[in-house]
Amino acid sequence: MPIPTNFLSPTRVSAKGRAFSQIQEWIIDGTLQPKEKLNDADLAQALGVSRTPIREALQLLNVQGFVEMFPGVGTQVTSVNKEDVSKILPPLGVLQALAAEHATPLISQDTIDTLREINTEFAQSIKKGDFYSALKQDEQFHNIIVENAQNSYITNSISNLQAHVLRLYFHQSIILTDDSIEEHEAILKAFENSDSETAARIARKNWLRAIDEFYAEQKDRDEK
Amino acid sequence: MPIPTNFLSPTRVSAKGRAFSQIQEWIIDGTLQPKEKLNDADLAQALGVSRTPIREALQLLNVQGFVEMFPGVGTQVTSVNKEDVSKILPPLGVLQALAAEHATPLISQDTIDTLREINTEFAQSIKKGDFYSALKQDEQFHNIIVENAQNSYITNSISNLQAHVLRLYFHQSIILTDDSIEEHEAILKAFENSDSETAARIARKNWLRAIDEFYAEQKDRDEK
DNA sequence: AAACATTTGTCCGTATGTATA
DNA sequence: ATATACATACGGACAAATGTT
């Protein structure tokens, strides 16, 4: 799911694992549309495996909030409400803020330099209008901070929310602006000053701002 | 009588559901010890079902962080490090604080009254030394606040962490003190004053304090 | 080094339950 | 209301992978 920096080892990946990754990808990028019915027999044939690994993959996607299961009735992709940006980003914001706070005394100057490079690439992607690359670089930036907080409970909570953010991006609910560029730099400055309180405050603001931008964009569309 | 929040109708509970609940309970209360090997065939026989629902339940417990699975090798209960209190409570604290913040403008006086009753029962349990009841009442108190925040992403993130807190209680890593009683009341006052900032601040402090208490207790034990 | 024992991973058949005509 | 069609839930057997003797 997160796959931040390292590739998955090319060791025997299970049929369940392949099914999970593939179906999740299809749901996130919209190949499988919200409310679409998921027939495990069909998916099994499509992926060339039996129904068992499909069933197991769907159950994991269920707890992750990507599919709904109605016992004895059917399984379907969960719906996407664009307004969910305002529901996902607050918890993601406070968790990212906490991660920044905890990472402050642990992060090395080397890592900060790496983050600065990623932020430069992020800025270039934004300028070029390559928002998908920008989103992935933004995610990478924050994931490195999260890793440095060295707290698996924070990491796990965040990675789940992040997958939903990616899905919202594909459904045109997440807008990226260049405000993030200088906020990222401000976080790095706070790290260098060992100012965990400032790092946390800006990190949270960095995520919450996207809510306002979404509604501003919506208003903009409505007026046309 | 206070609302017994949500008792799901005991309709048609699947074998998988029963297996999941039972195994989770065994892990939380220590019946299944950390690092203990989990043989799905044995569990299947013990619960009178086939391996399939056991396997599915174990996979859910895996993503929840209660069991570790080593493909082709074995499945075991995750280890429990007492120091994990200091890893779980910070994210739980910020999420509970966020829930309190969001609940503030939504919560009714009726609900606040109910919370006050629960806090009274909580206080009585503490005084009697009935810490398990106290823990459940504390959980109920906070869960009602979480519900009122009306944000499923917050709810889901919290419920997972909460299950681990319960497990830590059984492993003597969570200590309850009567400081919580007045903090709870302070949160209720903040609700009545529509002061979301104060509600959030105290809610977070309420959870973080348990870390200090754990280490104070540890130090106390070491000195003996 | 090779065969073995154990455990997980996968397949597929069948029973059960739900919705619809 | 009954029957029918369909999807899921579960069971049991086989195959694959791993660690060991």
Short mmCIF file of C-alpha atoms (C1' of nucleotides) in Angstrom, two decimals:
data_model
loop_
_atom_site.label_atom_id
_atom_site.label_comp_id
_atom_site.label_asym_id
_atom_site.label_seq_id
_atom_site.Cartn_x
_atom_site.Cartn_y
_atom_site.Cartn_z
CA MET A 1 0.00 0.00 0.00
CA PRO A 2 2.45 2.72 0.96
CA ILE A 3 5.53 1.30 -0.76
CA PRO A 4 7.40 4.47 0.15
CA THR A 5 10.98 4.04 -0.93
CA ASN A 6 11.72 0.37 -1.29
CA PHE A 7 10.57 -1.97 -3.99
CA LEU A 8 8.79 -5.11 -3.05
CA SER A 9 11.23 -7.96 -3.03
CA PRO A 10 10.71 -9.97 -6.23
CA THR A 11 10.14 -13.06 -4.13
CA ARG A 12 7.14 -15.24 -4.78
CA VAL A 13 4.23 -12.90 -4.29
CA SER A 14 1.07 -14.77 -3.42
CA ALA A 15 -2.02 -14.84 -5.59
CA LYS A 16 -3.84 -13.10 -2.78
CA GLY A 17 -1.21 -10.37 -2.72
CA ARG A 18 -1.41 -9.84 -6.46
CA ALA A 19 -5.20 -9.79 -6.35
CA PHE A 20 -5.19 -7.29 -3.49
CA SER A 21 -2.78 -4.89 -5.16
CA GLN A 22 -4.46 -5.11 -8.52
CA ILE A 23 -8.02 -4.64 -7.30
CA GLN A 24 -6.98 -1.83 -4.99
CA GLU A 25 -5.26 -0.11 -7.89
CA TRP A 26 -8.36 -0.49 -10.03
CA ILE A 27 -10.52 1.02 -7.32
CA ILE A 28 -8.16 3.90 -6.65
CA ASP A 29 -7.67 4.89 -10.27
CA GLY A 30 -11.34 4.49 -11.10
CA THR A 31 -11.12 1.45 -13.37
CA LEU A 32 -13.55 -0.07 -10.93
CA GLN A 33 -16.15 2.60 -10.38
CA PRO A 34 -17.86 3.41 -7.07
CA LYS A 35 -20.90 1.20 -6.45
CA GLU A 36 -19.70 -1.26 -9.06
CA LYS A 37 -20.55 -4.84 -8.27
CA LEU A 38 -17.66 -7.16 -7.60
CA ASN A 39 -18.23 -10.77 -8.53
CA ASP A 40 -15.48 -12.93 -7.15
CA ALA A 41 -15.89 -15.55 -9.87
CA ASP A 42 -15.44 -12.90 -12.57
CA LEU A 43 -12.45 -11.36 -10.82
CA ALA A 44 -10.97 -14.82 -10.36
CA GLN A 45 -11.16 -15.50 -14.06
CA ALA A 46 -9.84 -12.07 -14.95
CA LEU A 47 -6.80 -12.54 -12.73
CA GLY A 48 -6.32 -16.19 -13.57
CA VAL A 49 -6.70 -17.49 -10.04
CA SER A 50 -9.40 -19.21 -8.04
CA ARG A 51 -12.03 -17.52 -5.93
CA THR A 52 -10.24 -18.05 -2.62
CA PRO A 53 -7.46 -15.47 -2.99
CA ILE A 54 -10.00 -13.06 -4.46
CA ARG A 55 -12.26 -13.50 -1.46
CA GLU A 56 -9.38 -12.89 0.91
CA ALA A 57 -8.24 -9.82 -0.98
CA LEU A 58 -11.77 -8.40 -0.96
CA GLN A 59 -11.97 -8.87 2.79
CA LEU A 60 -8.81 -6.87 3.29
CA LEU A 61 -10.13 -4.16 0.98
CA ASN A 62 -13.28 -4.22 3.05
CA VAL A 63 -11.57 -3.39 6.34
CA GLN A 64 -9.61 -0.76 4.45
CA GLY A 65 -12.85 0.84 3.39
CA PHE A 66 -12.59 0.27 -0.36
CA VAL A 67 -15.32 -2.33 -0.72
CA GLU A 68 -18.59 -3.00 1.05
CA MET A 69 -19.70 -6.56 1.68
CA PHE A 70 -23.31 -7.54 2.21
CA PRO A 71 -23.29 -11.14 3.43
CA GLY A 72 -25.20 -13.39 1.12
CA VAL A 73 -26.10 -10.51 -1.14
CA GLY A 74 -23.12 -9.01 -2.86
CA THR A 75 -19.90 -7.07 -2.74
CA GLN A 76 -19.40 -3.66 -4.25
CA VAL A 77 -16.92 -0.83 -4.48
CA THR A 78 -17.59 1.82 -1.84
CA SER A 79 -18.96 5.10 -3.07
CA VAL A 80 -16.86 8.22 -3.23
CA ASN A 81 -18.19 11.46 -1.83
CA LYS A 82 -16.05 14.34 -2.91
CA GLU A 83 -16.79 16.04 0.39
CA ASP A 84 -14.87 13.23 2.07
CA VAL A 85 -11.79 15.41 1.68
CA SER A 86 -13.11 17.28 4.70
CA LYS A 87 -13.42 14.03 6.62
CA ILE A 88 -10.13 12.39 5.72
CA LEU A 89 -7.77 15.33 5.90
CA PRO A 90 -8.38 16.35 9.54
CA PRO A 91 -7.31 13.00 11.02
CA LEU A 92 -4.52 12.72 8.46
CA GLY A 93 -3.43 16.23 9.39
CA VAL A 94 -3.18 15.62 13.12
CA LEU A 95 -1.36 12.34 12.56
CA GLN A 96 1.10 13.92 10.15
CA ALA A 97 1.60 16.75 12.64
CA LEU A 98 2.31 14.21 15.36
CA ALA A 99 4.74 12.41 13.07
CA ALA A 100 6.58 15.67 12.41
CA GLU A 101 6.69 16.41 16.11
CA HIS A 102 8.17 13.02 16.93
CA ALA A 103 10.54 13.06 13.97
CA THR A 104 12.08 16.40 14.91
CA PRO A 105 14.62 15.12 17.46
CA LEU A 106 15.34 11.98 15.41
CA ILE A 107 15.82 13.24 11.88
CA SER A 108 19.35 13.64 10.49
CA GLN A 109 20.68 16.52 8.41
CA ASP A 110 21.22 14.04 5.57
CA THR A 111 17.56 13.16 5.58
CA ILE A 112 16.61 16.82 5.68
CA ASP A 113 18.79 17.39 2.62
CA THR A 114 17.03 14.54 0.85
CA LEU A 115 13.67 16.04 1.73
CA ARG A 116 14.81 19.36 0.34
CA GLU A 117 15.67 17.67 -2.97
CA ILE A 118 12.29 15.99 -3.11
CA ASN A 119 10.64 19.34 -2.44
CA THR A 120 12.56 20.81 -5.36
CA GLU A 121 11.29 18.06 -7.65
CA PHE A 122 7.82 18.59 -6.21
CA ALA A 123 8.03 22.28 -7.08
CA GLN A 124 9.10 21.48 -10.64
CA SER A 125 6.20 19.07 -11.08
CA ILE A 126 3.76 21.69 -9.86
CA LYS A 127 5.16 24.31 -12.23
CA LYS A 128 4.94 21.88 -15.11
CA GLY A 129 1.37 21.06 -14.23
CA ASP A 130 2.29 17.43 -13.71
CA PHE A 131 0.04 17.01 -10.72
CA TYR A 132 0.20 13.25 -10.51
CA SER A 133 3.99 13.31 -10.12
CA ALA A 134 3.60 16.16 -7.67
CA LEU A 135 1.17 14.13 -5.59
CA LYS A 136 3.52 11.16 -5.47
CA GLN A 137 6.43 13.40 -4.50
CA ASP A 138 4.32 15.07 -1.83
CA GLU A 139 3.45 11.63 -0.50
CA GLN A 140 7.10 10.60 -0.54
CA PHE A 141 8.09 13.76 1.30
CA HIS A 142 5.64 13.11 4.12
CA ASN A 143 6.30 9.38 4.23
CA ILE A 144 9.96 9.97 4.96
CA ILE A 145 8.97 12.19 7.88
CA VAL A 146 6.56 9.52 9.09
CA GLU A 147 9.25 6.84 8.90
CA ASN A 148 11.56 8.98 10.98
CA ALA A 149 8.96 9.27 13.71
CA GLN A 150 9.63 5.55 14.24
CA ASN A 151 6.18 4.66 15.46
CA SER A 152 4.40 1.83 13.65
CA TYR A 153 1.01 2.79 15.07
CA ILE A 154 1.31 6.22 13.49
CA THR A 155 2.63 4.72 10.25
CA ASN A 156 -0.22 2.25 9.91
CA SER A 157 -2.93 4.75 10.72
CA ILE A 158 -1.56 7.17 8.17
CA SER A 159 -1.00 4.70 5.33
CA ASN A 160 -4.62 3.66 5.31
CA LEU A 161 -5.84 7.25 5.11
CA GLN A 162 -3.27 8.04 2.44
CA ALA A 163 -4.64 5.37 0.10
CA HIS A 164 -8.03 7.05 0.28
CA VAL A 165 -6.44 10.43 -0.45
CA LEU A 166 -4.96 8.97 -3.61
CA ARG A 167 -8.38 7.73 -4.64
CA LEU A 168 -9.89 11.18 -4.04
CA TYR A 169 -7.22 12.65 -6.27
CA PHE A 170 -8.40 10.45 -9.12
CA HIS A 171 -11.94 11.60 -8.44
CA GLN A 172 -10.95 15.25 -8.73
CA SER A 173 -11.35 16.09 -5.07
CA ILE A 174 -7.75 16.89 -4.22
CA ILE A 175 -6.18 20.01 -5.59
CA LEU A 176 -2.50 20.79 -5.31
CA THR A 177 -1.22 24.35 -5.15
CA ASP A 178 2.24 25.80 -4.89
CA ASP A 179 1.59 26.94 -1.31
CA SER A 180 2.82 23.54 -0.23
CA ILE A 181 6.30 24.22 -1.55
CA GLU A 182 7.14 26.87 0.99
CA GLU A 183 5.29 25.06 3.75
CA HIS A 184 7.50 22.07 3.15
CA GLU A 185 10.55 24.30 3.40
CA ALA A 186 9.21 25.79 6.63
CA ILE A 187 8.89 22.29 8.09
CA LEU A 188 12.48 21.55 7.13
CA LYS A 189 13.62 24.79 8.77
CA ALA A 190 11.75 23.78 11.92
CA PHE A 191 13.55 20.44 11.88
CA GLU A 192 16.89 22.21 11.63
CA ASN A 193 15.93 24.42 14.55
CA SER A 194 14.73 21.42 16.54
CA ASP A 195 11.42 23.24 16.83
CA SER A 196 8.98 20.35 17.01
CA GLU A 197 6.02 22.56 17.87
CA THR A 198 6.39 24.62 14.71
CA ALA A 199 7.01 21.53 12.57
CA ALA A 200 3.78 20.01 13.84
CA ARG A 201 1.72 23.17 13.41
CA ILE A 202 2.79 23.71 9.82
CA ALA A 203 2.40 20.05 8.91
CA ARG A 204 -1.19 20.08 10.10
CA LYS A 205 -1.93 23.33 8.32
CA ASN A 206 -0.38 21.90 5.16
CA TRP A 207 -3.04 19.19 5.08
CA LEU A 208 -6.01 21.20 6.26
CA ARG A 209 -5.43 23.88 3.64
CA ALA A 210 -6.36 21.36 0.96
CA ILE A 211 -9.91 21.36 2.35
CA ASP A 212 -10.33 25.08 1.78
CA GLU A 213 -8.84 24.75 -1.66
CA PHE A 214 -11.31 22.03 -2.55
CA TYR A 215 -14.31 24.12 -1.55
CA ALA A 216 -12.89 27.22 -3.25
CA GLU A 217 -12.52 25.16 -6.42
CA GLN A 218 -16.04 23.80 -6.06
CA LYS A 219 -17.43 27.32 -5.66
CA ASP A 220 -15.43 28.37 -8.69
CA ARG A 221 -16.95 25.54 -10.73
CA ASP A 222 -20.45 26.31 -9.52
CA GLU A 223 -20.18 29.90 -10.65
CA LYS A 224 -19.51 28.83 -14.19
CA MET B 1 -30.91 4.29 31.96
CA PRO B 2 -28.06 5.32 29.77
CA ILE B 3 -28.17 4.20 26.21
CA PRO B 4 -26.26 0.96 25.82
CA THR B 5 -24.79 2.54 22.70
CA ASN B 6 -24.73 -0.04 19.99
CA PHE B 7 -25.46 -3.64 20.64
CA LEU B 8 -25.61 -5.08 17.18
CA SER B 9 -28.45 -7.46 16.78
CA PRO B 10 -27.04 -10.95 17.21
CA THR B 11 -28.44 -11.88 13.86
CA ARG B 12 -26.64 -14.37 11.70
CA VAL B 13 -23.10 -14.08 12.83
CA SER B 14 -20.77 -15.85 10.46
CA ALA B 15 -18.27 -18.49 11.47
CA LYS B 16 -15.57 -16.06 10.43
CA GLY B 17 -17.07 -13.40 12.67
CA ARG B 18 -17.22 -15.72 15.65
CA ALA B 19 -13.67 -16.90 15.05
CA PHE B 20 -12.42 -13.35 14.74
CA SER B 21 -14.08 -12.15 17.94
CA GLN B 22 -13.04 -15.19 19.92
CA ILE B 23 -9.42 -15.22 18.85
CA GLN B 24 -9.11 -11.49 19.30
CA GLU B 25 -10.51 -11.78 22.80
CA TRP B 26 -8.07 -14.56 23.62
CA ILE B 27 -5.17 -12.44 22.41
CA ILE B 28 -6.30 -9.34 24.27
CA ASP B 29 -6.93 -11.05 27.60
CA GLY B 30 -3.74 -13.09 27.37
CA THR B 31 -5.30 -16.53 26.92
CA LEU B 32 -3.20 -16.64 23.79
CA GLN B 33 0.20 -15.41 24.85
CA PRO B 34 2.52 -13.18 22.81
CA LYS B 35 4.67 -15.16 20.39
CA GLU B 36 2.37 -18.16 20.74
CA LYS B 37 2.05 -20.21 17.59
CA LEU B 38 -1.34 -20.25 15.94
CA ASN B 39 -2.14 -23.40 14.03
CA ASP B 40 -5.23 -22.85 11.95
CA ALA B 41 -6.12 -26.54 11.93
CA ASP B 42 -6.04 -26.64 15.73
CA LEU B 43 -8.07 -23.46 16.02
CA ALA B 44 -10.52 -24.83 13.48
CA GLN B 45 -11.07 -27.92 15.56
CA ALA B 46 -11.29 -25.94 18.79
CA LEU B 47 -13.98 -23.70 17.35
CA GLY B 48 -15.75 -26.46 15.44
CA VAL B 49 -15.35 -24.96 12.00
CA SER B 50 -13.13 -25.53 9.00
CA ARG B 51 -9.85 -23.82 8.28
CA THR B 52 -11.34 -21.30 5.90
CA PRO B 53 -13.08 -19.00 8.39
CA ILE B 54 -10.09 -19.33 10.74
CA ARG B 55 -7.71 -18.31 8.01
CA GLU B 56 -9.87 -15.32 7.14
CA ALA B 57 -10.12 -14.26 10.76
CA LEU B 58 -6.36 -14.52 11.18
CA GLN B 59 -5.82 -12.33 8.16
CA LEU B 60 -8.01 -9.64 9.66
CA LEU B 61 -6.16 -9.92 12.96
CA ASN B 62 -2.97 -9.60 10.98
CA VAL B 63 -3.84 -6.23 9.47
CA GLN B 64 -5.02 -5.18 12.91
CA GLY B 65 -1.61 -5.99 14.29
CA PHE B 66 -2.55 -8.82 16.62
CA VAL B 67 -0.94 -11.67 14.69
CA GLU B 68 2.12 -11.97 12.48
CA MET B 69 2.06 -14.22 9.43
CA PHE B 70 5.16 -15.72 7.89
CA PRO B 71 4.17 -17.21 4.53
CA GLY B 72 4.83 -20.89 4.39
CA VAL B 73 6.27 -20.91 7.88
CA GLY B 74 3.73 -20.08 10.52
CA THR B 75 1.44 -17.63 12.21
CA GLN B 76 1.93 -16.30 15.71
CA VAL B 77 0.55 -13.81 18.18
CA THR B 78 2.44 -10.52 18.00
CA SER B 79 4.67 -9.71 20.90
CA VAL B 80 3.68 -7.05 23.35
CA ASN B 81 6.19 -4.53 24.58
CA LYS B 82 5.05 -2.70 27.66
CA GLU B 83 6.77 0.42 26.37
CA ASP B 84 4.27 0.41 23.53
CA VAL B 85 2.08 2.59 25.74
CA SER B 86 4.34 5.43 24.70
CA LYS B 87 3.81 4.55 21.05
CA ILE B 88 0.08 3.96 21.03
CA LEU B 89 -1.13 6.77 23.25
CA PRO B 90 0.27 9.72 21.26
CA PRO B 91 -1.65 8.91 18.06
CA LEU B 92 -4.69 7.92 20.07
CA GLY B 93 -4.42 11.17 21.98
CA VAL B 94 -4.33 13.42 18.94
CA LEU B 95 -7.21 11.53 17.33
CA GLN B 96 -9.31 11.70 20.48
CA ALA B 97 -8.49 15.40 20.71
CA LEU B 98 -9.62 15.86 17.13
CA ALA B 99 -12.80 13.94 17.86
CA ALA B 100 -13.53 16.19 20.84
CA GLU B 101 -12.87 19.25 18.71
CA HIS B 102 -15.27 18.11 16.00
CA ALA B 103 -17.88 16.89 18.47
CA THR B 104 -18.08 20.20 20.31
CA PRO B 105 -20.52 21.95 17.98
CA LEU B 106 -22.50 18.75 17.37
CA ILE B 107 -23.03 17.30 20.83
CA SER B 108 -26.38 17.77 22.58
CA GLN B 109 -26.96 18.63 26.22
CA ASP B 110 -28.67 15.27 26.61
CA THR B 111 -25.53 13.50 25.51
CA ILE B 112 -23.42 15.63 27.82
CA ASP B 113 -25.69 14.60 30.69
CA THR B 114 -25.22 10.96 29.76
CA LEU B 115 -21.47 11.43 29.68
CA ARG B 116 -21.63 12.99 33.12
CA GLU B 117 -23.44 9.91 34.44
CA ILE B 118 -20.84 7.62 32.91
CA ASN B 119 -18.11 9.69 34.50
CA THR B 120 -19.82 9.27 37.87
CA GLU B 121 -19.85 5.51 37.43
CA PHE B 122 -16.24 5.69 36.27
CA ALA B 123 -15.34 7.56 39.47
CA GLN B 124 -17.08 4.95 41.59
CA SER B 125 -15.23 2.13 39.85
CA ILE B 126 -11.91 3.88 40.44
CA LYS B 127 -12.68 4.39 44.14
CA LYS B 128 -13.67 0.77 44.49
CA GLY B 129 -10.49 -0.34 42.79
CA ASP B 130 -12.48 -2.03 40.04
CA PHE B 131 -10.10 -0.99 37.31
CA TYR B 132 -11.47 -3.20 34.59
CA SER B 133 -14.94 -1.66 34.89
CA ALA B 134 -13.30 1.73 35.05
CA LEU B 135 -11.42 1.05 31.83
CA LYS B 136 -14.58 -0.01 30.03
CA GLN B 137 -16.42 3.07 31.29
CA ASP B 138 -13.53 5.28 30.25
CA GLU B 139 -13.69 3.69 26.81
CA GLN B 140 -17.46 4.18 26.65
CA PHE B 141 -17.07 7.82 27.64
CA HIS B 142 -14.62 8.53 24.85
CA ASN B 143 -16.46 6.41 22.31
CA ILE B 144 -19.58 8.51 22.70
CA ILE B 145 -17.52 11.61 22.01
CA VAL B 146 -15.99 9.93 18.96
CA GLU B 147 -19.42 8.96 17.64
CA ASN B 148 -20.58 12.53 17.95
CA ALA B 149 -17.70 13.74 15.83
CA GLN B 150 -19.47 11.92 12.99
CA ASN B 151 -16.39 11.05 11.03
CA SER B 152 -15.92 7.40 10.12
CA TYR B 153 -12.25 7.87 9.29
CA ILE B 154 -11.61 9.10 12.83
CA THR B 155 -13.77 6.33 14.28
CA ASN B 156 -11.98 3.58 12.42
CA SER B 157 -8.51 4.84 13.19
CA ILE B 158 -9.34 5.10 16.87
CA SER B 159 -11.07 1.75 17.29
CA ASN B 160 -8.04 -0.12 16.07
CA LEU B 161 -5.74 1.64 18.50
CA GLN B 162 -8.25 1.18 21.32
CA ALA B 163 -8.16 -2.61 20.96
CA HIS B 164 -4.42 -2.52 21.51
CA VAL B 165 -4.86 -0.32 24.57
CA LEU B 166 -7.16 -2.94 26.05
CA ARG B 167 -4.52 -5.57 25.44
CA LEU B 168 -1.89 -3.44 27.15
CA TYR B 169 -4.18 -3.15 30.15
CA PHE B 170 -4.18 -6.93 30.49
CA HIS B 171 -0.41 -6.86 30.29
CA GLN B 172 -0.17 -4.38 33.13
CA SER B 173 0.98 -1.47 31.06
CA ILE B 174 -1.98 0.82 31.51
CA ILE B 175 -2.64 2.41 34.85
CA LEU B 176 -5.76 4.34 35.70
CA THR B 177 -5.76 7.17 38.20
CA ASP B 178 -8.47 9.44 39.51
CA ASP B 179 -6.99 12.41 37.66
CA SER B 180 -9.13 11.37 34.71
CA ILE B 181 -12.32 12.04 36.63
CA GLU B 182 -11.88 15.78 36.75
CA GLU B 183 -10.38 15.91 33.28
CA HIS B 184 -13.52 14.29 31.95
CA GLU B 185 -15.60 16.89 33.73
CA ALA B 186 -13.41 19.64 32.26
CA ILE B 187 -14.06 18.26 28.78
CA LEU B 188 -17.81 18.32 29.45
CA LYS B 189 -17.57 21.92 30.66
CA ALA B 190 -15.73 22.81 27.47
CA PHE B 191 -18.53 21.21 25.45
CA GLU B 192 -21.10 23.28 27.32
CA ASN B 193 -19.06 26.39 26.61
CA SER B 194 -18.67 25.42 22.95
CA ASP B 195 -14.95 25.72 23.54
CA SER B 196 -13.59 23.16 21.09
CA GLU B 197 -10.00 24.23 21.58
CA THR B 198 -10.09 23.49 25.31
CA ALA B 199 -11.96 20.23 24.80
CA ALA B 200 -9.28 19.06 22.40
CA ARG B 201 -6.39 20.15 24.59
CA ILE B 202 -7.68 18.37 27.67
CA ALA B 203 -8.66 15.26 25.75
CA ARG B 204 -5.14 14.91 24.43
CA LYS B 205 -3.60 15.57 27.84
CA ASN B 206 -5.96 12.96 29.31
CA TRP B 207 -4.38 10.28 27.14
CA LEU B 208 -0.77 11.41 27.26
CA ARG B 209 -0.79 11.53 31.06
CA ALA B 210 -1.11 7.75 31.10
CA ILE B 211 2.39 7.53 29.62
CA ASP B 212 3.92 9.41 32.53
CA GLU B 213 1.97 7.31 34.95
CA PHE B 214 3.24 4.15 33.36
CA TYR B 215 6.87 5.19 33.67
CA ALA B 216 6.35 6.49 37.21
CA GLU B 217 4.89 3.11 38.10
CA GLN B 218 7.77 1.31 36.40
CA LYS B 219 10.29 3.39 38.34
CA ASP B 220 8.37 2.64 41.49
CA ARG B 221 8.59 -1.08 40.79
CA ASP B 222 12.27 -0.91 39.94
CA GLU B 223 13.04 0.71 43.25
CA LYS B 224 11.59 -2.20 45.13
"C1'" DA C 1 22.32 -33.53 -0.15
"C1'" DA C 2 17.92 -35.37 -0.20
"C1'" DA C 3 13.84 -36.95 1.51
"C1'" DC C 4 10.55 -35.81 5.22
"C1'" DA C 5 7.30 -33.44 8.08
"C1'" DT C 6 4.73 -29.48 8.85
"C1'" DT C 7 2.18 -25.54 7.61
"C1'" DT C 8 0.51 -22.44 4.58
"C1'" DG C 9 -1.63 -21.36 -0.07
"C1'" DT C 10 -4.96 -22.55 -3.46
"C1'" DC C 11 -8.70 -24.89 -5.84
"C1'" DC C 12 -13.28 -26.25 -6.40
"C1'" DG C 13 -17.57 -28.45 -4.93
"C1'" DT C 14 -21.56 -27.81 -2.14
"C1'" DA C 15 -24.72 -25.84 1.19
"C1'" DT C 16 -26.98 -21.82 2.80
"C1'" DG C 17 -29.00 -17.70 2.56
"C1'" DT C 18 -31.15 -13.63 -0.05
"C1'" DA C 19 -33.70 -11.29 -3.50
"C1'" DT C 20 -36.95 -11.46 -7.25
"C1'" DA C 21 -40.53 -13.28 -10.36
"C1'" DA D 1 -46.59 -17.50 -0.96
"C1'" DT D 2 -43.65 -20.50 -3.49
"C1'" DA D 3 -40.30 -21.33 -6.42
"C1'" DT D 4 -36.28 -20.00 -8.80
"C1'" DA D 5 -31.87 -17.88 -9.71
"C1'" DC D 6 -27.78 -16.26 -7.93
"C1'" DA D 7 -24.00 -14.95 -4.83
"C1'" DT D 8 -21.76 -15.85 -0.86
"C1'" DA D 9 -19.97 -18.88 3.13
"C1'" DC D 10 -17.91 -22.90 4.24
"C1'" DG D 11 -15.67 -27.38 3.86
"C1'" DG D 12 -12.26 -30.66 2.48
"C1'" DA D 13 -8.52 -32.06 -0.49
"C1'" DC D 14 -4.48 -31.10 -2.96
"C1'" DA D 15 -0.26 -28.46 -4.11
"C1'" DA D 16 3.58 -25.62 -2.94
"C1'" DA D 17 6.88 -23.81 0.07
"C1'" DT D 18 9.81 -23.93 4.08
"C1'" DG D 19 12.74 -25.89 7.75
"C1'" DT D 20 14.75 -30.01 9.48
"C1'" DT D 21 16.82 -34.50 10.02
#
